[in-house]
Structures are given as C-alpha cells and as structure tokens.
Coordinates of C-alpha atoms in Angstrom, one line a residue:
M1 CA 0.0 0.0 0.0
S2 CA 1.4 3.4 -0.9
D3 CA 2.4 6.1 1.6
P4 CA -0.2 8.9 1.5
A5 CA 2.5 11.4 2.3
A6 CA 4.2 10.4 -0.9
A7 CA 1.2 11.0 -3.1
T8 CA 1.0 14.0 -5.3
V9 CA -2.4 15.4 -6.3
I10 CA -2.4 16.4 -10.0
D11 CA -4.2 19.8 -10.1
A12 CA -7.5 19.5 -8.2
T13 CA -8.9 22.6 -10.1
N14 CA -9.1 20.7 -13.4
P15 CA -12.1 18.4 -13.7
L16 CA -10.3 16.2 -16.3
A17 CA -7.7 15.5 -13.6
A18 CA -10.2 14.7 -10.8
G19 CA -9.2 11.7 -8.8
L20 CA -5.8 11.3 -10.4
E21 CA -2.9 10.8 -8.0
A22 CA 0.8 9.9 -8.5
D23 CA 0.8 7.4 -5.7
R24 CA 3.7 5.3 -6.8
H25 CA 7.0 5.9 -5.1
S26 CA 10.3 4.1 -5.0
P27 CA 11.0 1.3 -2.5
P28 CA 14.2 1.4 -0.4
L29 CA 16.8 1.2 -3.1
A30 CA 20.5 1.8 -4.0
L31 CA 20.7 3.0 -7.6
V32 CA 24.2 2.4 -9.1
V33 CA 24.9 4.5 -12.2
F34 CA 27.8 3.3 -14.3
G35 CA 29.0 6.2 -16.4
A36 CA 27.9 8.7 -13.7
S37 CA 30.2 11.5 -14.8
G38 CA 29.0 11.3 -18.4
D39 CA 26.6 13.3 -20.5
L40 CA 23.6 11.0 -20.2
A41 CA 23.6 11.0 -16.5
S42 CA 23.9 14.8 -16.3
R43 CA 21.3 15.5 -18.9
K44 CA 18.7 12.8 -18.2
I45 CA 19.2 10.6 -15.2
F46 CA 19.9 13.1 -12.5
P47 CA 17.2 15.6 -13.6
A48 CA 14.7 12.8 -13.7
L49 CA 15.6 11.8 -10.2
A50 CA 15.3 15.4 -9.1
S51 CA 11.8 15.6 -10.6
L52 CA 10.8 12.4 -8.8
S53 CA 12.0 14.0 -5.6
R54 CA 10.0 17.1 -6.3
R55 CA 6.9 14.9 -6.8
R56 CA 7.8 13.1 -3.5
A57 CA 8.2 9.8 -5.3
L58 CA 11.6 9.0 -3.9
S59 CA 11.8 7.1 -0.7
S60 CA 13.9 8.6 2.2
T61 CA 15.8 5.3 2.0
F62 CA 16.9 5.9 -1.6
A63 CA 20.6 6.4 -2.5
V64 CA 22.8 6.6 -5.6
I65 CA 26.3 5.3 -6.1
G66 CA 28.0 6.8 -9.1
V67 CA 30.8 4.8 -10.8
A68 CA 33.0 6.2 -13.5
R69 CA 36.7 6.8 -14.4
S70 CA 36.7 10.5 -13.6
P71 CA 38.5 11.2 -10.3
L72 CA 35.8 12.7 -8.1
T73 CA 35.2 12.6 -4.3
D74 CA 31.8 11.9 -2.8
E75 CA 31.4 15.6 -2.2
Q76 CA 32.4 16.6 -5.7
F77 CA 30.0 14.1 -7.1
R78 CA 27.1 15.4 -5.0
D79 CA 27.9 19.0 -6.2
H80 CA 27.9 17.7 -9.8
V81 CA 24.5 16.1 -9.3
L82 CA 23.1 19.3 -7.7
E83 CA 24.6 21.4 -10.5
S84 CA 23.0 19.0 -13.1
A85 CA 19.6 19.0 -11.4
P86 CA 19.2 21.9 -8.9
D87 CA 15.4 21.9 -8.8
G88 CA 14.5 18.8 -6.8
G89 CA 12.3 20.3 -4.1
P90 CA 12.9 20.7 -0.4
E91 CA 14.1 17.1 0.2
W92 CA 16.4 16.8 -2.8
K93 CA 19.5 18.1 -1.1
S94 CA 19.0 15.7 1.8
I95 CA 18.5 12.8 -0.6
V96 CA 21.7 13.7 -2.5
G97 CA 23.5 13.7 0.8
H98 CA 23.2 9.9 0.6
F99 CA 25.0 9.8 -2.8
R100 CA 28.4 8.2 -3.1
Y101 CA 31.0 7.9 -5.8
I102 CA 33.6 5.3 -6.9
A103 CA 36.4 6.3 -9.2
G104 CA 37.6 3.2 -11.0
D105 CA 38.1 1.2 -14.2
Y106 CA 35.3 -1.1 -15.2
A107 CA 37.8 -3.8 -16.1
H108 CA 39.5 -3.7 -12.6
P109 CA 38.2 -6.0 -9.9
D110 CA 38.9 -3.3 -7.2
T111 CA 36.1 -1.2 -8.6
F112 CA 33.5 -3.9 -7.9
D113 CA 35.0 -4.8 -4.5
Q114 CA 34.6 -1.2 -3.5
L115 CA 31.0 -1.3 -4.8
K116 CA 30.2 -4.3 -2.7
V117 CA 31.4 -2.5 0.4
Q118 CA 29.6 0.7 -0.4
L119 CA 26.3 -1.2 -1.0
S120 CA 26.6 -3.0 2.3
E121 CA 27.2 0.3 4.1
L122 CA 24.2 1.9 2.5
D123 CA 22.0 -1.0 3.6
D124 CA 23.2 -0.4 7.2
R125 CA 23.2 3.4 7.3
V126 CA 20.5 4.5 4.9
G127 CA 18.2 1.4 4.9
T128 CA 18.4 0.4 1.3
A129 CA 17.4 -3.1 2.4
G130 CA 19.5 -5.0 -0.1
N131 CA 17.6 -3.7 -3.1
R132 CA 19.8 -2.8 -6.1
M133 CA 19.2 -1.2 -9.5
Y134 CA 22.2 -1.0 -11.9
Y135 CA 22.0 1.6 -14.7
L136 CA 24.4 1.1 -17.6
A137 CA 25.0 4.7 -18.9
T138 CA 28.4 3.9 -20.3
I139 CA 29.4 3.5 -23.9
P140 CA 27.6 0.4 -25.4
A141 CA 30.9 -1.5 -25.9
L142 CA 31.1 -1.8 -22.0
F143 CA 27.5 -3.2 -21.4
G144 CA 28.5 -6.8 -21.5
E145 CA 31.7 -6.3 -19.6
V146 CA 30.0 -4.5 -16.7
A147 CA 27.2 -7.0 -16.5
K148 CA 29.6 -10.0 -16.4
A149 CA 31.7 -8.3 -13.8
L150 CA 28.7 -7.8 -11.5
G151 CA 28.0 -11.5 -11.8
Q152 CA 31.6 -12.5 -11.1
H153 CA 31.6 -10.4 -7.9
D154 CA 28.3 -11.9 -6.6
L155 CA 26.4 -8.6 -7.2
S156 CA 23.7 -9.8 -9.7
R157 CA 21.5 -12.1 -7.6
P158 CA 19.2 -11.0 -4.7
K159 CA 20.1 -12.5 -1.3
S160 CA 16.5 -13.3 -0.4
D161 CA 12.9 -13.4 -1.9
D162 CA 12.2 -10.1 -0.2
T163 CA 14.9 -8.2 -2.1
F164 CA 15.4 -7.4 -5.8
I165 CA 18.3 -6.7 -8.2
R166 CA 17.6 -5.1 -11.6
L167 CA 19.7 -4.1 -14.6
V168 CA 18.8 -1.1 -16.8
I169 CA 20.5 -1.0 -20.2
E170 CA 20.5 1.9 -22.5
K171 CA 20.2 1.7 -26.3
P172 CA 21.7 0.8 -28.7
Y173 CA 21.4 -2.9 -27.9
G174 CA 24.0 -4.2 -30.3
R175 CA 24.8 -3.0 -33.8
N176 CA 23.1 -5.9 -35.7
L177 CA 21.3 -9.1 -34.8
E178 CA 24.6 -11.0 -34.3
S179 CA 26.1 -8.5 -31.9
A180 CA 22.8 -8.1 -30.0
T181 CA 22.7 -11.9 -29.6
E182 CA 26.3 -11.9 -28.2
L183 CA 25.4 -9.1 -25.8
D184 CA 22.4 -11.0 -24.7
Q185 CA 24.5 -14.0 -23.9
A186 CA 26.9 -12.0 -21.9
V187 CA 24.2 -10.2 -19.9
H188 CA 22.3 -13.5 -19.2
E189 CA 25.4 -15.0 -17.7
A190 CA 24.8 -12.8 -14.7
F191 CA 21.1 -11.8 -14.9
D192 CA 17.8 -13.5 -15.6
E193 CA 15.6 -11.9 -18.3
D194 CA 13.1 -10.7 -15.7
Q195 CA 15.8 -8.7 -14.0
I196 CA 16.7 -6.9 -17.3
Y197 CA 15.1 -3.5 -18.2
R198 CA 16.2 -2.4 -21.7
I199 CA 15.2 1.3 -21.9
D200 CA 14.0 3.3 -24.9
H201 CA 13.0 6.7 -23.8
Y202 CA 10.3 7.0 -26.6
M203 CA 8.3 4.4 -24.7
G204 CA 8.1 6.8 -21.7
K205 CA 6.3 9.5 -23.8
E206 CA 2.7 10.0 -22.9
T207 CA 1.4 10.0 -26.5
V208 CA 3.2 6.7 -27.4
Q209 CA 1.4 5.1 -24.5
N210 CA -1.8 6.8 -25.5
V211 CA -1.9 4.6 -28.6
L212 CA -3.1 1.8 -26.3
A213 CA -5.7 4.0 -24.7
L214 CA -7.0 5.4 -28.0
R215 CA -7.4 1.9 -29.5
F216 CA -8.5 -0.2 -26.6
A217 CA -10.6 2.2 -24.5
N218 CA -12.7 3.6 -27.3
A219 CA -15.3 1.6 -29.3
T220 CA -15.1 4.3 -31.9
F221 CA -11.6 3.6 -33.1
E222 CA -10.8 -0.1 -32.6
P223 CA -13.4 -1.4 -35.2
I224 CA -11.8 0.8 -38.0
W225 CA -8.2 0.2 -37.0
N226 CA -7.5 -2.3 -39.8
R227 CA -7.1 -2.8 -43.6
R228 CA -10.8 -2.3 -44.4
Y229 CA -10.6 1.4 -43.5
I230 CA -7.0 2.4 -43.3
D231 CA -5.3 3.3 -46.6
H232 CA -1.8 3.6 -45.3
I233 CA 0.2 4.7 -42.2
Q234 CA 3.0 7.2 -42.0
I235 CA 5.6 7.4 -39.2
T236 CA 7.8 10.5 -39.1
V237 CA 10.7 11.2 -36.7
A238 CA 12.1 14.6 -37.9
E239 CA 14.8 16.7 -36.3
S240 CA 15.9 20.2 -37.3
L241 CA 19.2 19.8 -35.5
G242 CA 22.3 18.2 -37.2
V243 CA 24.7 16.0 -35.4
E244 CA 26.0 19.0 -33.4
H245 CA 29.1 17.8 -31.4
R246 CA 28.3 14.1 -31.8
G247 CA 29.8 13.6 -35.2
G248 CA 32.2 10.9 -34.0
F249 CA 29.3 8.9 -32.5
Y250 CA 27.0 9.4 -35.4
E251 CA 29.6 8.1 -37.8
T252 CA 29.3 4.7 -36.0
A253 CA 25.5 4.7 -35.9
G254 CA 23.6 6.5 -38.6
A255 CA 19.9 7.1 -38.8
L256 CA 18.9 3.5 -39.3
R257 CA 20.6 2.3 -36.1
D258 CA 20.0 5.5 -34.1
I259 CA 16.3 5.9 -34.7
V260 CA 14.6 3.2 -36.9
Q261 CA 15.8 0.0 -35.1
N262 CA 14.6 1.2 -31.7
H263 CA 12.3 4.2 -31.6
V264 CA 10.4 3.6 -34.8
M265 CA 10.1 -0.1 -34.3
Q266 CA 8.6 0.4 -30.8
V267 CA 6.0 2.9 -32.1
L268 CA 5.3 0.7 -35.0
A269 CA 4.6 -2.3 -32.8
L270 CA 2.2 -0.4 -30.6
T271 CA 0.4 0.9 -33.6
L272 CA 0.0 -2.5 -35.3
M273 CA -0.4 -4.9 -32.4
E274 CA -3.6 -6.9 -31.6
P275 CA -5.6 -6.3 -28.4
P276 CA -3.6 -7.9 -25.6
A277 CA -5.4 -10.4 -23.3
T278 CA -4.1 -8.3 -20.3
I279 CA -2.8 -4.8 -20.0
D280 CA 0.4 -5.8 -18.2
S281 CA 4.0 -6.4 -19.2
Q282 CA 3.6 -9.9 -20.6
G283 CA 0.3 -9.2 -22.5
I284 CA 1.5 -6.0 -24.2
R285 CA 5.0 -7.2 -25.0
D286 CA 3.7 -10.6 -26.4
E287 CA 1.5 -8.7 -28.9
K288 CA 4.3 -6.2 -29.8
V289 CA 6.6 -9.2 -30.7
K290 CA 3.8 -10.7 -32.8
A291 CA 3.3 -7.4 -34.7
L292 CA 7.1 -7.1 -35.4
R293 CA 7.2 -10.7 -36.5
A294 CA 4.5 -10.0 -39.1
V295 CA 6.6 -7.2 -40.8
E296 CA 7.9 -8.6 -44.1
V297 CA 11.7 -9.0 -44.2
F298 CA 13.5 -7.1 -47.0
T299 CA 15.2 -9.0 -49.8
P300 CA 18.1 -7.2 -51.6
E301 CA 15.7 -6.3 -54.4
L302 CA 13.2 -4.8 -52.0
V303 CA 15.9 -2.8 -50.3
A304 CA 16.8 -1.3 -53.7
S305 CA 13.2 -0.3 -54.5
E306 CA 11.6 0.3 -51.1
V307 CA 14.4 2.0 -49.0
V308 CA 15.9 5.4 -49.4
R309 CA 19.1 6.6 -47.7
A310 CA 20.5 10.1 -47.9
Q311 CA 22.8 12.6 -46.2
Y312 CA 22.2 16.3 -45.6
E313 CA 24.1 18.9 -47.5
A314 CA 24.6 22.6 -46.6
G315 CA 21.4 24.7 -46.5
W316 CA 19.1 26.8 -44.3
V317 CA 17.2 25.6 -41.2
E318 CA 14.9 27.9 -39.2
G319 CA 16.5 31.0 -40.9
R320 CA 20.1 29.9 -40.1
E321 CA 22.7 28.7 -42.6
V322 CA 24.1 25.3 -41.6
P323 CA 26.9 23.2 -43.0
G324 CA 26.6 19.8 -44.7
Y325 CA 27.1 16.6 -42.7
R326 CA 30.6 16.0 -44.2
E327 CA 31.6 19.4 -42.9
E328 CA 30.6 18.7 -39.3
E329 CA 33.1 18.3 -36.5
G330 CA 34.3 14.6 -36.2
V331 CA 32.8 13.5 -39.5
D332 CA 34.8 11.9 -42.3
P333 CA 34.8 14.3 -45.3
H334 CA 34.1 11.2 -47.5
S335 CA 31.5 9.7 -45.1
T336 CA 28.7 7.6 -46.5
T337 CA 26.8 7.5 -43.2
E338 CA 23.1 8.2 -43.7
T339 CA 21.3 11.0 -41.9
F340 CA 18.0 10.3 -43.5
V341 CA 16.1 7.0 -44.1
A342 CA 12.7 6.4 -45.7
M343 CA 11.2 3.0 -46.3
R344 CA 8.0 1.3 -47.2
L345 CA 7.1 -1.7 -45.0
L346 CA 4.4 -4.3 -45.5
V347 CA 2.7 -6.4 -42.8
D348 CA 1.8 -10.0 -43.4
N349 CA -1.2 -10.6 -41.2
W350 CA -5.0 -10.5 -41.3
R351 CA -5.4 -7.0 -39.9
W352 CA -2.9 -5.1 -42.0
A353 CA -2.5 -7.1 -45.3
G354 CA -2.1 -4.7 -48.1
V355 CA -1.7 -1.6 -45.9
P356 CA 1.8 0.0 -46.5
V357 CA 3.6 1.6 -43.6
Y358 CA 5.8 4.5 -44.7
V359 CA 8.6 5.5 -42.3
R360 CA 10.9 8.5 -42.6
T361 CA 13.5 9.9 -40.2
G362 CA 16.2 12.5 -40.7
K363 CA 18.3 15.3 -39.4
R364 CA 18.4 18.9 -40.6
L365 CA 14.7 18.7 -41.7
P366 CA 12.5 21.8 -41.6
K367 CA 11.2 21.2 -38.0
R368 CA 11.3 18.9 -35.0
V369 CA 8.3 16.6 -35.1
T370 CA 7.5 13.0 -34.3
E371 CA 4.1 11.7 -35.3
V372 CA 2.1 8.6 -36.4
A373 CA -0.5 9.5 -39.1
M374 CA -3.2 6.9 -40.1
Q375 CA -4.9 8.0 -43.4
F376 CA -8.2 6.4 -44.0
Q377 CA -9.5 5.3 -47.4
R378 CA -11.4 7.9 -49.4
V379 CA -15.2 7.7 -49.4
P380 CA -16.5 5.5 -52.3
H381 CA -18.6 8.3 -53.8
L382 CA -18.6 12.1 -53.3
P383 CA -22.1 13.5 -54.1
F384 CA -20.5 17.0 -54.1
A385 CA -19.7 18.1 -57.6
G386 CA -16.7 20.1 -58.8
S387 CA -15.5 22.9 -56.5
L388 CA -17.9 22.0 -53.7
A389 CA -15.4 19.6 -52.3
E390 CA -12.2 20.9 -53.9
G391 CA -9.2 20.1 -51.7
L392 CA -11.1 17.7 -49.4
E393 CA -8.5 15.3 -47.9
P394 CA -9.1 11.8 -46.7
N395 CA -9.8 11.4 -42.9
T396 CA -6.7 11.2 -40.9
I397 CA -5.8 10.4 -37.2
V398 CA -2.5 12.0 -36.2
L399 CA -0.8 11.0 -32.9
R400 CA 1.7 13.7 -32.1
V401 CA 4.5 12.4 -30.0
Q402 CA 6.5 15.6 -29.9
P403 CA 6.8 18.5 -29.5
D404 CA 3.1 19.2 -28.7
E405 CA 1.9 15.9 -27.4
G406 CA -1.7 15.1 -28.4
I407 CA -4.0 13.7 -31.1
T408 CA -5.5 15.4 -34.2
F409 CA -8.5 14.1 -36.2
R410 CA -8.9 15.6 -39.7
F411 CA -12.3 15.3 -41.3
G412 CA -14.6 17.1 -43.8
A413 CA -16.9 19.8 -42.6
M414 CA -19.2 22.4 -44.3
V415 CA -17.7 25.9 -44.7
P416 CA -20.1 28.6 -43.3
G417 CA -21.9 30.6 -46.0
H418 CA -24.6 30.6 -48.6
T419 CA -23.1 27.9 -50.8
F420 CA -22.6 24.2 -49.8
Q421 CA -18.8 23.7 -49.7
V422 CA -16.9 21.0 -47.8
R423 CA -13.3 21.5 -46.5
T424 CA -10.9 19.5 -44.3
V425 CA -10.8 20.7 -40.7
S426 CA -9.0 19.5 -37.6
M427 CA -10.2 18.5 -34.1
D428 CA -7.3 18.6 -31.6
F429 CA -6.6 17.1 -28.3
S430 CA -3.6 18.4 -26.4
Y431 CA -2.3 16.9 -23.2
A432 CA -1.1 20.3 -21.9
S433 CA -4.4 22.0 -22.3
A434 CA -6.7 19.1 -21.4
F435 CA -5.0 18.1 -18.1
L436 CA -3.2 21.4 -17.3
E437 CA -0.3 19.3 -16.2
Q438 CA 3.1 19.0 -17.7
P439 CA 3.5 15.4 -18.9
L440 CA 6.1 13.3 -17.1
D441 CA 9.5 13.3 -18.6
A442 CA 10.1 10.0 -20.3
Y443 CA 13.2 9.2 -18.2
E444 CA 11.3 10.1 -15.0
R445 CA 8.5 7.7 -15.9
L446 CA 10.8 4.9 -16.9
L447 CA 13.1 5.2 -14.0
L448 CA 10.2 5.0 -11.6
D449 CA 8.7 2.0 -13.5
A450 CA 12.0 0.2 -13.1
M451 CA 12.2 1.0 -9.4
V452 CA 8.8 -0.5 -8.7
G453 CA 9.4 -3.4 -11.0
D454 CA 6.9 -2.6 -13.8
S455 CA 8.6 -3.8 -17.1
T456 CA 5.7 -3.0 -19.4
L457 CA 7.4 -0.1 -21.2
F458 CA 10.8 -1.8 -21.4
I459 CA 12.0 -4.0 -24.3
R460 CA 12.2 -7.8 -24.0
T461 CA 14.9 -9.7 -25.7
D462 CA 12.7 -11.2 -28.4
E463 CA 11.6 -7.6 -29.3
V464 CA 15.2 -6.7 -29.9
D465 CA 15.7 -9.7 -32.1
Q466 CA 12.6 -9.0 -34.2
A467 CA 13.6 -5.4 -34.7
W468 CA 17.1 -6.4 -35.9
R469 CA 15.6 -9.0 -38.1
I470 CA 13.8 -6.2 -40.0
V471 CA 16.8 -3.9 -40.1
D472 CA 19.7 -6.3 -40.7
P473 CA 19.0 -6.9 -44.5
V474 CA 19.0 -3.2 -45.1
L475 CA 22.4 -2.8 -43.4
E476 CA 23.8 -5.7 -45.5
S477 CA 22.5 -4.2 -48.7
W478 CA 23.9 -0.8 -47.9
A479 CA 27.3 -2.4 -47.2
A480 CA 27.2 -3.7 -50.8
G481 CA 26.3 -0.2 -52.0
H482 CA 22.6 -0.7 -52.8
P483 CA 20.8 1.6 -53.0
P484 CA 23.3 4.4 -53.5
L485 CA 23.5 7.3 -51.0
S486 CA 21.4 10.3 -52.1
G487 CA 21.7 13.9 -50.9
Y488 CA 19.2 16.5 -49.7
Q489 CA 19.5 20.1 -48.8
A490 CA 19.3 21.0 -45.1
G491 CA 16.0 22.6 -44.4
T492 CA 14.0 20.4 -46.8
W493 CA 12.0 17.2 -46.2
G494 CA 14.6 14.9 -47.7
P495 CA 15.5 13.7 -51.2
K496 CA 13.1 13.3 -54.1
E497 CA 13.5 9.5 -53.9
A498 CA 11.6 9.6 -50.6
S499 CA 8.7 11.4 -52.2
Q500 CA 8.7 8.9 -55.1
L501 CA 8.1 6.0 -52.6
L502 CA 4.6 7.3 -52.1
E503 CA 3.9 9.1 -55.4
R504 CA 4.2 6.0 -57.5
N505 CA 1.0 4.8 -55.6
G506 CA -0.8 8.1 -55.8
R507 CA 0.1 9.1 -52.2
Q508 CA 2.2 11.8 -50.7
W509 CA 3.9 12.6 -47.4
R510 CA 2.0 14.7 -44.9
K511 CA 3.2 18.2 -44.1
P512 CA 3.4 18.2 -40.2

C-alpha cells in the first residue's frame, strides 16, 4: 500500500484530472549509475531523479552510487548532481547527501570490490534493504563487460525473496542481430531476463502510451483500425538539428541504427499490435513481438526499391545557414553515413494485409516533429460536384509524440456561407491544455517504473531480435552499395526519392 505522504495530487482545479494521483514511489533502493560522470547521467538521469524527488516519489531510504573513471570525491559528485539537477524540491539536497562515488576502471576487480562494500554500508546506514538497481549509462561497448563483472563479484542475484536486483540497459542494444545476440548471452550469464530492463525513452512518452488508450478504451476507433478502413500509415521522426558535437558517435551509428531500429520499431509495434489479453508487461510485450514478426523482411531487391538513404548537405534551417554533414566536426569528409532514411514496410497478417507503412526519419529537416498518421481510405462516392469539395482530404488520425503531445483528427466539414462547400478541418486534443499538467518526462516515468518493477514499457529480448531481423537486411545491402546514397539540402523534407516512394502509388507525405 502506498504512503499517503508520498502521493501528489495532479491539479484538483481541473475536472479532467479529478481523482488522479501519482501514488507510486520508490521502495528502499540503491541505484548504481555506471558512467555517472557522463553526458547521459547529467542531462537525463539526475534531472529525472530530481523531478521524482520534487513529486515526492523517492523514498527517504533511496541512495545513488556513481561509478566512473573520472577522479571525483563523494562531495564533488554530490555537487555535480546538484549542478546538473538543482530543482528537486525541499528534500532533494537531503537525498543527494546519501549519494556516493567510486572512481575506477570497469575492467578492474577493485572497482567492484569497492562497490560491494559501499552497497553494504548503504544497507546499514540508509536502509536500502539489499535492493539494487544498476543503470548502464556507459558506452555500449562496455555493457556486456560490466554485466559480467557484476555477476563475477556476486552482485547480480538477490540475497532473499524479499529483495530485488535489476539491470537497466541503454540503447543501442547491439549493432546488428549477431552483436545483439552476443550481448544478450553476456548479460544473461549474470542476470535473468526478468531482471533486465532495456530502456528506450520513446516508450516513456505520454502519446506513445496513449496509442493503447486510443485503441482499446474507445469503441469508436478499434473497429476501424484495420485494412478495411486504413489506406496507409506514416511514421515521421524529424529533427531540425544536425549531429551537433556528436559527429564521431553518429559516424558509427547513422539514422537506421540510431532511430529506426529502436524508436520507430517500438512505435510501429504499438500501432500494429492486436488487443492484448491483459494490460500488463507480458500481455503487451507478447503482442508487440507478434506485430514485429509480421513485418515482411526485405530482400536485396526490395531494399533497392523500397528503402531510401540520404545525407544532408549545406542549407538553411529555421533561418540559419548550416553546414553539410561531411563538414561537421568529427565526420569523415568522404562519409557515407546516412542522416535520412525512408522506407515502405508491408505487414503480413490479417489486420494489415495490403496496408503500406511509410517510415521517414532524418536530421536537418525543416522542423522537429514525431508523429504517427493513419490515413483512411477515401469515401467510395462524393455527391458534391466540382469545386464543392475541392481540396477535401481523406480522414486522418495523427498521434503527435513531440513537440506538442496530443491527437488530431482531420475530417470534412461544411464551410459557413450561402453555398454548400466542404473542406478539411482539424479536431485537436492536447495533453497540456486538457489536463493542465506537464507530462512526465520520459526518463522520469521509466526510472520509476524500473524502481517499482513494472517492465511494461521496457523492451524484451525477443523484441530486440525481431527489430534487428527487419533492419539487418537493409544494413547488409547498404554495405554492398545498394541503393546508392542520395543527398538532400538541409531545411528540406529529404531527397526526391523519398517522395517517389509514395507518389508511385498516388500518395504523398504529410506536411506536419
């Protein structure tokens, strides 16, 4: 049963929020952050913890041990946390007072011997009760090494049925199916699958989760969520930024690995999945795997005709002149790394047979937007002649994941006036205006889920395998030079080849 003192009422003045309470809070817990001096910890993990503290969702018996190579003292680490996340409410500074730091090499046994001692002391002095959560915020190459070391030092298994040990792993989970399988084997040497929480921050976004509510809580939408009514689906993940100061990293990743294999595949699975028997981690993740398994695998011929890869060139974005990708810091001047991907996917099952799914993602596009748009088939007959319905578009449901989280329904309506004319209009739902509450940050939501043991929004090993099964043939074809790399001017919506994917079937990309 939750502690009433830890509950946070969500704006009692708003009737839509009536009765809603954030009554989940962390159990006694020691969170060990590997890579604690790095960028991810500073930008995401510590601010998320501060926000949880401000909402009174952190237990007074919560503590953090930071582990990294940087030479910091406990006090310097606490100062670093408070500098990264200063706004944690009245209790935040007291909670940070429990934080500790270990400076050491991940390959050295002394690092894990020190960790064992520190964890034992936190159990005694803070009351963390033997509960552990390890967060791997290091470079991906170290994930397997750290997980195996935790097992070798007897730090991966709970000491009793009343305690728990969990492992949170950041993306990317491997670079292809083979490396993902090797990483899985290394991690499973020390941890059972139910201890592993593979995190993808897109799954923490309110609108991504709202796909489930829209479909399965409304009799209006579920009956028409299929091939009989849907003409096609578009998934767009667009960024106006370039690679900024991450050119070296991006050279090893590219848009396909960085966005499509994880974020896009997770959103796709939620959109396509069948109704789960139960709304819990097993029911939802079982159906997501089934949906991904139904996506047709590319042959080399299909990669050549149904996939577009491109790289941004110099141009103008949001009124500012920007360089091309090959001119960015840390990028090979002859690089063939893709910054844009578009593809046409087909789904081989009863619900979606014949309904194409168009995916596009890219950097240096005109605006930052992530959305899922489901365009319905046109009405079989329009009784409005000529200009009476000029410009009327098919009905569309748009799920906006960012930046303005919400849902838009586009439909035909009569224009006021003496003549009967029909035009497309929009009906909007916005989280911010409906609930008058800032949605939870994705990391905040997912960290708390992992603390309380809710794995619903985390990725299971067979989901990882199915996503790589779809992406791997594309990587293999690209390695052989097919299709060739195209170019697109920064500030545009990508190369002409991406438009041609839809135009050859009489369709076109939405303008977000």
